[in-house]
Short mmCIF file of C-alpha atoms in Angstrom, two decimals:
data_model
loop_
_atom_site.label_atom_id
_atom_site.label_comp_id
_atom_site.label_asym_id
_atom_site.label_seq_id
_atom_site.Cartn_x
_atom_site.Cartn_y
_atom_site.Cartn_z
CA UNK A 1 13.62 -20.77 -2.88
CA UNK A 2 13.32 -19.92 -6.51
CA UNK A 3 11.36 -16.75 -7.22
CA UNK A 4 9.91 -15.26 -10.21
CA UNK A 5 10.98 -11.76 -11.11
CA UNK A 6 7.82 -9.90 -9.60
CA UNK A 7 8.17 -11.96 -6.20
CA UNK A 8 11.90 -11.36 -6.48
CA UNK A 9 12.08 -7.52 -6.98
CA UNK A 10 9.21 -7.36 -4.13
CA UNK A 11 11.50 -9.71 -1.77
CA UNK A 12 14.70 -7.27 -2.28
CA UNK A 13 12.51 -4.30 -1.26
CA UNK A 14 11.68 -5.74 2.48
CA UNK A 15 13.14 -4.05 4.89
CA UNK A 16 14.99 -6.45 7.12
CA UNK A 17 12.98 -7.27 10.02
CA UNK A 18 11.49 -9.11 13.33
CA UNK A 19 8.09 -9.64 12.26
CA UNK A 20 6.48 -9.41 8.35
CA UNK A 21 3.28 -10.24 6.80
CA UNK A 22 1.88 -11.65 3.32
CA UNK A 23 -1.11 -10.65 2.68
CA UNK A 24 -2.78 -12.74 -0.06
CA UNK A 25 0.10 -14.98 0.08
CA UNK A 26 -0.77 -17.68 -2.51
CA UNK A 27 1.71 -20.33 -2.23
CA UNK A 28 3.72 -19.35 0.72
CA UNK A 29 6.88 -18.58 -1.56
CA UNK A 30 7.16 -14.86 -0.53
CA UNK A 31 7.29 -15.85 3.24
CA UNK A 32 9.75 -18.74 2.54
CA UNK A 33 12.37 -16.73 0.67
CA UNK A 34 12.23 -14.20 3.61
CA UNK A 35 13.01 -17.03 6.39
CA UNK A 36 15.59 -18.76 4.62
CA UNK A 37 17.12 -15.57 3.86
CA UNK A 38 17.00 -14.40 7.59
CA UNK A 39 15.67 -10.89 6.47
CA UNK A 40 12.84 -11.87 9.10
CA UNK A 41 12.93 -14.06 11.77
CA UNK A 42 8.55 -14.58 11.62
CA UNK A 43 6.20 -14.12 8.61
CA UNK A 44 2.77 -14.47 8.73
CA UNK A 45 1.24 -15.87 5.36
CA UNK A 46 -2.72 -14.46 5.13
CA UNK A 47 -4.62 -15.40 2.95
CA UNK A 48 -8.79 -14.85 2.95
CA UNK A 49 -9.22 -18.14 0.72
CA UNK A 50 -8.90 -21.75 2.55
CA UNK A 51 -7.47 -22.82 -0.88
CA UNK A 52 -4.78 -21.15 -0.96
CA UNK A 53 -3.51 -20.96 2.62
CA UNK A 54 -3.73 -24.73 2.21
CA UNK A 55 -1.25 -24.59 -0.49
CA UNK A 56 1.15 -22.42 1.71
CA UNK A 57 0.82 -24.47 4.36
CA UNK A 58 1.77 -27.81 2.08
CA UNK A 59 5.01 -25.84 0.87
CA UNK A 60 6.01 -24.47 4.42
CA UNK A 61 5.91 -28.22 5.61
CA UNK A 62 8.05 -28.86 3.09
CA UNK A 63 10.80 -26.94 3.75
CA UNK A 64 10.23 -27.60 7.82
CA UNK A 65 9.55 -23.83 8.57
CA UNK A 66 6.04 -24.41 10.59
CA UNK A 67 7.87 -22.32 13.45
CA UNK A 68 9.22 -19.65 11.38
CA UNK A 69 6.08 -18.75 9.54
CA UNK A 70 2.52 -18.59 10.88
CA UNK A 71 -0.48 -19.05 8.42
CA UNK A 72 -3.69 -17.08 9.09
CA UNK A 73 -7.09 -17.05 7.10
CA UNK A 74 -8.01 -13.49 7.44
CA UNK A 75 -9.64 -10.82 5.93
CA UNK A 76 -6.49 -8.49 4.73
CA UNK A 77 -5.13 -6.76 7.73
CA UNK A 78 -7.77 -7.70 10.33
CA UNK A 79 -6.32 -10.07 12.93
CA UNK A 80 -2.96 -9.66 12.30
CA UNK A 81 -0.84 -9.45 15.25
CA UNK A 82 0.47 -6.50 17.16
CA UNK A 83 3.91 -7.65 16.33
CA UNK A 84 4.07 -7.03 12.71
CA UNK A 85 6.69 -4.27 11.19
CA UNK A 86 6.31 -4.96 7.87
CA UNK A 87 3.50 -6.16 5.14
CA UNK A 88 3.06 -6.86 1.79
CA UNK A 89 -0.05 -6.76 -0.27
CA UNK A 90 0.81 -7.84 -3.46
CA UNK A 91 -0.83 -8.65 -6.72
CA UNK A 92 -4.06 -7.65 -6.46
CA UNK A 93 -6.53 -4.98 -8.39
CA UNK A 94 -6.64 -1.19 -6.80
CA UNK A 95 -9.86 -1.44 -5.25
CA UNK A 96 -9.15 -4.44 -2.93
CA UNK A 97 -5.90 -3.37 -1.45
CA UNK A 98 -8.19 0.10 -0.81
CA UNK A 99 -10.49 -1.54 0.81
CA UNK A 100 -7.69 -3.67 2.84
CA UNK A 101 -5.64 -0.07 3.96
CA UNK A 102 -9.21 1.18 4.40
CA UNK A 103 -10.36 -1.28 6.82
CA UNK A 104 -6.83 -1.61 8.44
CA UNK A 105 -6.73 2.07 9.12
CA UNK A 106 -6.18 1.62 12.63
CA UNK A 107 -2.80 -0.65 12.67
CA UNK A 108 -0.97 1.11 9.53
CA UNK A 109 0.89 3.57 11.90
CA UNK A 110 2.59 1.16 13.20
CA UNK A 111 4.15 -0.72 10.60
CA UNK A 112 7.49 0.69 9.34
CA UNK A 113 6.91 -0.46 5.47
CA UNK A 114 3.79 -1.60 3.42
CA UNK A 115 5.01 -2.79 -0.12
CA UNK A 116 2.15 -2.98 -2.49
CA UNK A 117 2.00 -4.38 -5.84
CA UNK A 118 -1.29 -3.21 -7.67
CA UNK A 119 -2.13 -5.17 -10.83
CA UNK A 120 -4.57 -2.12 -12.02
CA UNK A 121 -4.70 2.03 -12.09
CA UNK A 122 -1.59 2.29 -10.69
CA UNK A 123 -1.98 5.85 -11.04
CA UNK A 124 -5.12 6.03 -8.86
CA UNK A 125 -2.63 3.97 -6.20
CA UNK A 126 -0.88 6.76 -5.99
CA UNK A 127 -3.43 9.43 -5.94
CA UNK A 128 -5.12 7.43 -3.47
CA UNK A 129 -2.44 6.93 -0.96
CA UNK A 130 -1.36 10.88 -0.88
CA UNK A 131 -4.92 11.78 -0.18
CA UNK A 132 -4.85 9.29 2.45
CA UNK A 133 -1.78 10.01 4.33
CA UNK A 134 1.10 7.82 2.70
CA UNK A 135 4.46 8.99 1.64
CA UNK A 136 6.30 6.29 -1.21
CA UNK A 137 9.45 5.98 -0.24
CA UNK A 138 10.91 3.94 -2.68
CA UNK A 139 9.39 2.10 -5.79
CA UNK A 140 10.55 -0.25 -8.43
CA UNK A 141 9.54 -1.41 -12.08
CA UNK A 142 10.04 -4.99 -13.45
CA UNK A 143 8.73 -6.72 -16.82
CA UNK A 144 7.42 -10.62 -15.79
CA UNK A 145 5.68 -11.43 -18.59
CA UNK A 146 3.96 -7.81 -17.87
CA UNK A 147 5.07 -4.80 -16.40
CA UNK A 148 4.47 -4.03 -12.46
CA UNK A 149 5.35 -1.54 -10.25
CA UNK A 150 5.95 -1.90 -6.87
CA UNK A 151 5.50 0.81 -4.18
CA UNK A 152 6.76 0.80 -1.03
CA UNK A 153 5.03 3.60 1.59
CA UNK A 154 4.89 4.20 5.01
CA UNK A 155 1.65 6.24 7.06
CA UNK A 156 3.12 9.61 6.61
CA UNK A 157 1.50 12.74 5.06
CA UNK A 158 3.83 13.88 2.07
CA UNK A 159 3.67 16.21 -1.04
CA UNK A 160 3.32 14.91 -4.82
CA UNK A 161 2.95 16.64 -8.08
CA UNK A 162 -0.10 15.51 -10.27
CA UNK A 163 2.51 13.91 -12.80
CA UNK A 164 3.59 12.06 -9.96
CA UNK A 165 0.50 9.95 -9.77
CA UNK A 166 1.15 8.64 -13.27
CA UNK A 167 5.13 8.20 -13.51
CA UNK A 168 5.97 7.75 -10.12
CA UNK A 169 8.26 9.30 -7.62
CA UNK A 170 11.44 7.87 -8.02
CA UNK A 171 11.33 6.15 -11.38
CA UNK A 172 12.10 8.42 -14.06
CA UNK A 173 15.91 7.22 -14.06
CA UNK A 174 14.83 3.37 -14.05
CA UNK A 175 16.26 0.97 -16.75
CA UNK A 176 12.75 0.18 -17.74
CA UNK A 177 11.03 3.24 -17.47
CA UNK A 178 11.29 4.46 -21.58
CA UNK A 179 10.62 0.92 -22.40
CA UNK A 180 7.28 0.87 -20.20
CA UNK A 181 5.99 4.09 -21.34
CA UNK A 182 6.75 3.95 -24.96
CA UNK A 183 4.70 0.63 -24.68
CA UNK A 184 2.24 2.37 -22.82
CA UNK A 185 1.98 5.14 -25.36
CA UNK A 186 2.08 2.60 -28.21
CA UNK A 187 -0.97 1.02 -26.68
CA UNK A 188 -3.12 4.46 -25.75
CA UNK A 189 -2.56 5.65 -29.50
CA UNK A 190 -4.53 2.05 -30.67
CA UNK A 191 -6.93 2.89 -28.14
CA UNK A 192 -8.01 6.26 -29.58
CA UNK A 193 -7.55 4.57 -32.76
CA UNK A 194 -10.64 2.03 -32.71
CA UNK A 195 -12.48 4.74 -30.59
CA UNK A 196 -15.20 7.52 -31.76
CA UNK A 197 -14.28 11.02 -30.57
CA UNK A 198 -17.44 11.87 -29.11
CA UNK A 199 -16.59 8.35 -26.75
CA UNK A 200 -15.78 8.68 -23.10
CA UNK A 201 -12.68 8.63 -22.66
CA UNK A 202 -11.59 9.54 -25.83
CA UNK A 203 -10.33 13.00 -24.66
CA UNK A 204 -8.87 11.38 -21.40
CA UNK A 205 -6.50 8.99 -23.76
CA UNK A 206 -5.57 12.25 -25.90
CA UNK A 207 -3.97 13.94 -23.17
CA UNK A 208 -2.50 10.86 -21.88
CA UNK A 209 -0.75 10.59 -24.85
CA UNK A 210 0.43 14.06 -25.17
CA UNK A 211 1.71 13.67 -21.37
CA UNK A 212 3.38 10.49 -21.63
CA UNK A 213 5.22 11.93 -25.15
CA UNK A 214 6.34 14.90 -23.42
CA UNK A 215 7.71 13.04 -20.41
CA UNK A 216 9.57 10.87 -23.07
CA UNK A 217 10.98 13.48 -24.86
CA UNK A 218 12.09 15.40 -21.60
CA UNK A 219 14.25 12.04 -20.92
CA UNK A 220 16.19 11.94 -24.39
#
């Protein structure tokens, strides 16, 4: 199973397991790489659309796996099995994988690794998960077409520093991290350069900019 570079980087960081879970799983690829693979020996694919659950269930026929990987039309985390060790929740916005950990509260104990892959305010991701709990245990950075970050965390309360909500824990040293930020940077100065002072967030993007050009030079 050929996977892009986002699906990729978010399949290496699974932790080998019995029992997984996609959530949002789109076209079943995620769940297929990590059968074939033998990192897990079940996946569930969920998916809250009939649309797409109907495409993962077209390519898991196709590769024979209909006793390997279970699909589910469900709501995020509600009515998953009490089996499941580990789960993704991957490209989506920050406020529906919120509400997903927020209505899952009760299971995430028991699951040894959620990997989430937020496609907005990654920064509030992170803020949001130490006020609720989380510890990130490891994280990753790729550029598919556009950047992502990847966070994996497990129900654990934990310290962070406030500049740890925007750079991350454990990506300072990253290939890709100067790269990111500089284009970051690059794109905040444009921003305050087609905006009025008096705008919101006009002062918010200054010291953005100052922060990210201090973390920058701190690197060199």
């Amino acid at each position: 199973m050929k996977l892009s570079t986002r699906l990729h980087t978010i399949f290496d960081m699974v932790q080998p397991c019995g029992v997984a879970a996609d959530i949002g799983c789109d076209h079943g690829l995620l769940p297929i790489a990590l059968i074939q693979s033998g990192k897990c020996a079940h996946v569930y694919a969920c998916d809250v659309r009939k649309g797409p659950l109907s495409r993962a269930q077209e390519a898991i026929r196709q590769y024979g796996l209909q006793n390997s990987i279970t699909t589910k039309l469900c709501d995020g985390l509600q009515g998953l099995e009490d089996d499941v060790e580990v789960v993704v929740i991957a490209g989506m916005g920050y406020d529906t994988i919120c509400r997903i950990l927020m209505k899952g509260d009760k299971q995430l104990k028991h699951y040894k690794q959620i990997i989430l892959q937020c496609n907005t305010h990654v920064e509030d991701m992170r803020r949001w998960l130490h006020q609720n709990g989380f510890t990130i245990d490891a994280e990753q950075l790729v550029k598919d077409h556009h950047y992502y970050q990847m966070l994996s965390v497990h129900k654990e309360p934990s310290d962070m520093r406030e500049d740890q909500y925007l750079f991350g824990v454990y990506l300072d040293r990253h290939p890709l991290f100067k790269e990111y930020w500089t284009y970051i940077l690059e794109k905040q100065k444009i921003i305050i350069q087609h905006t009025q002072p008096h705008h919101d967030g006009y002062a918010a993007a200054v010291e953005k900019i100052k922060t990210i050009e201090k973390k920058l030079k701190e690197l060199d």
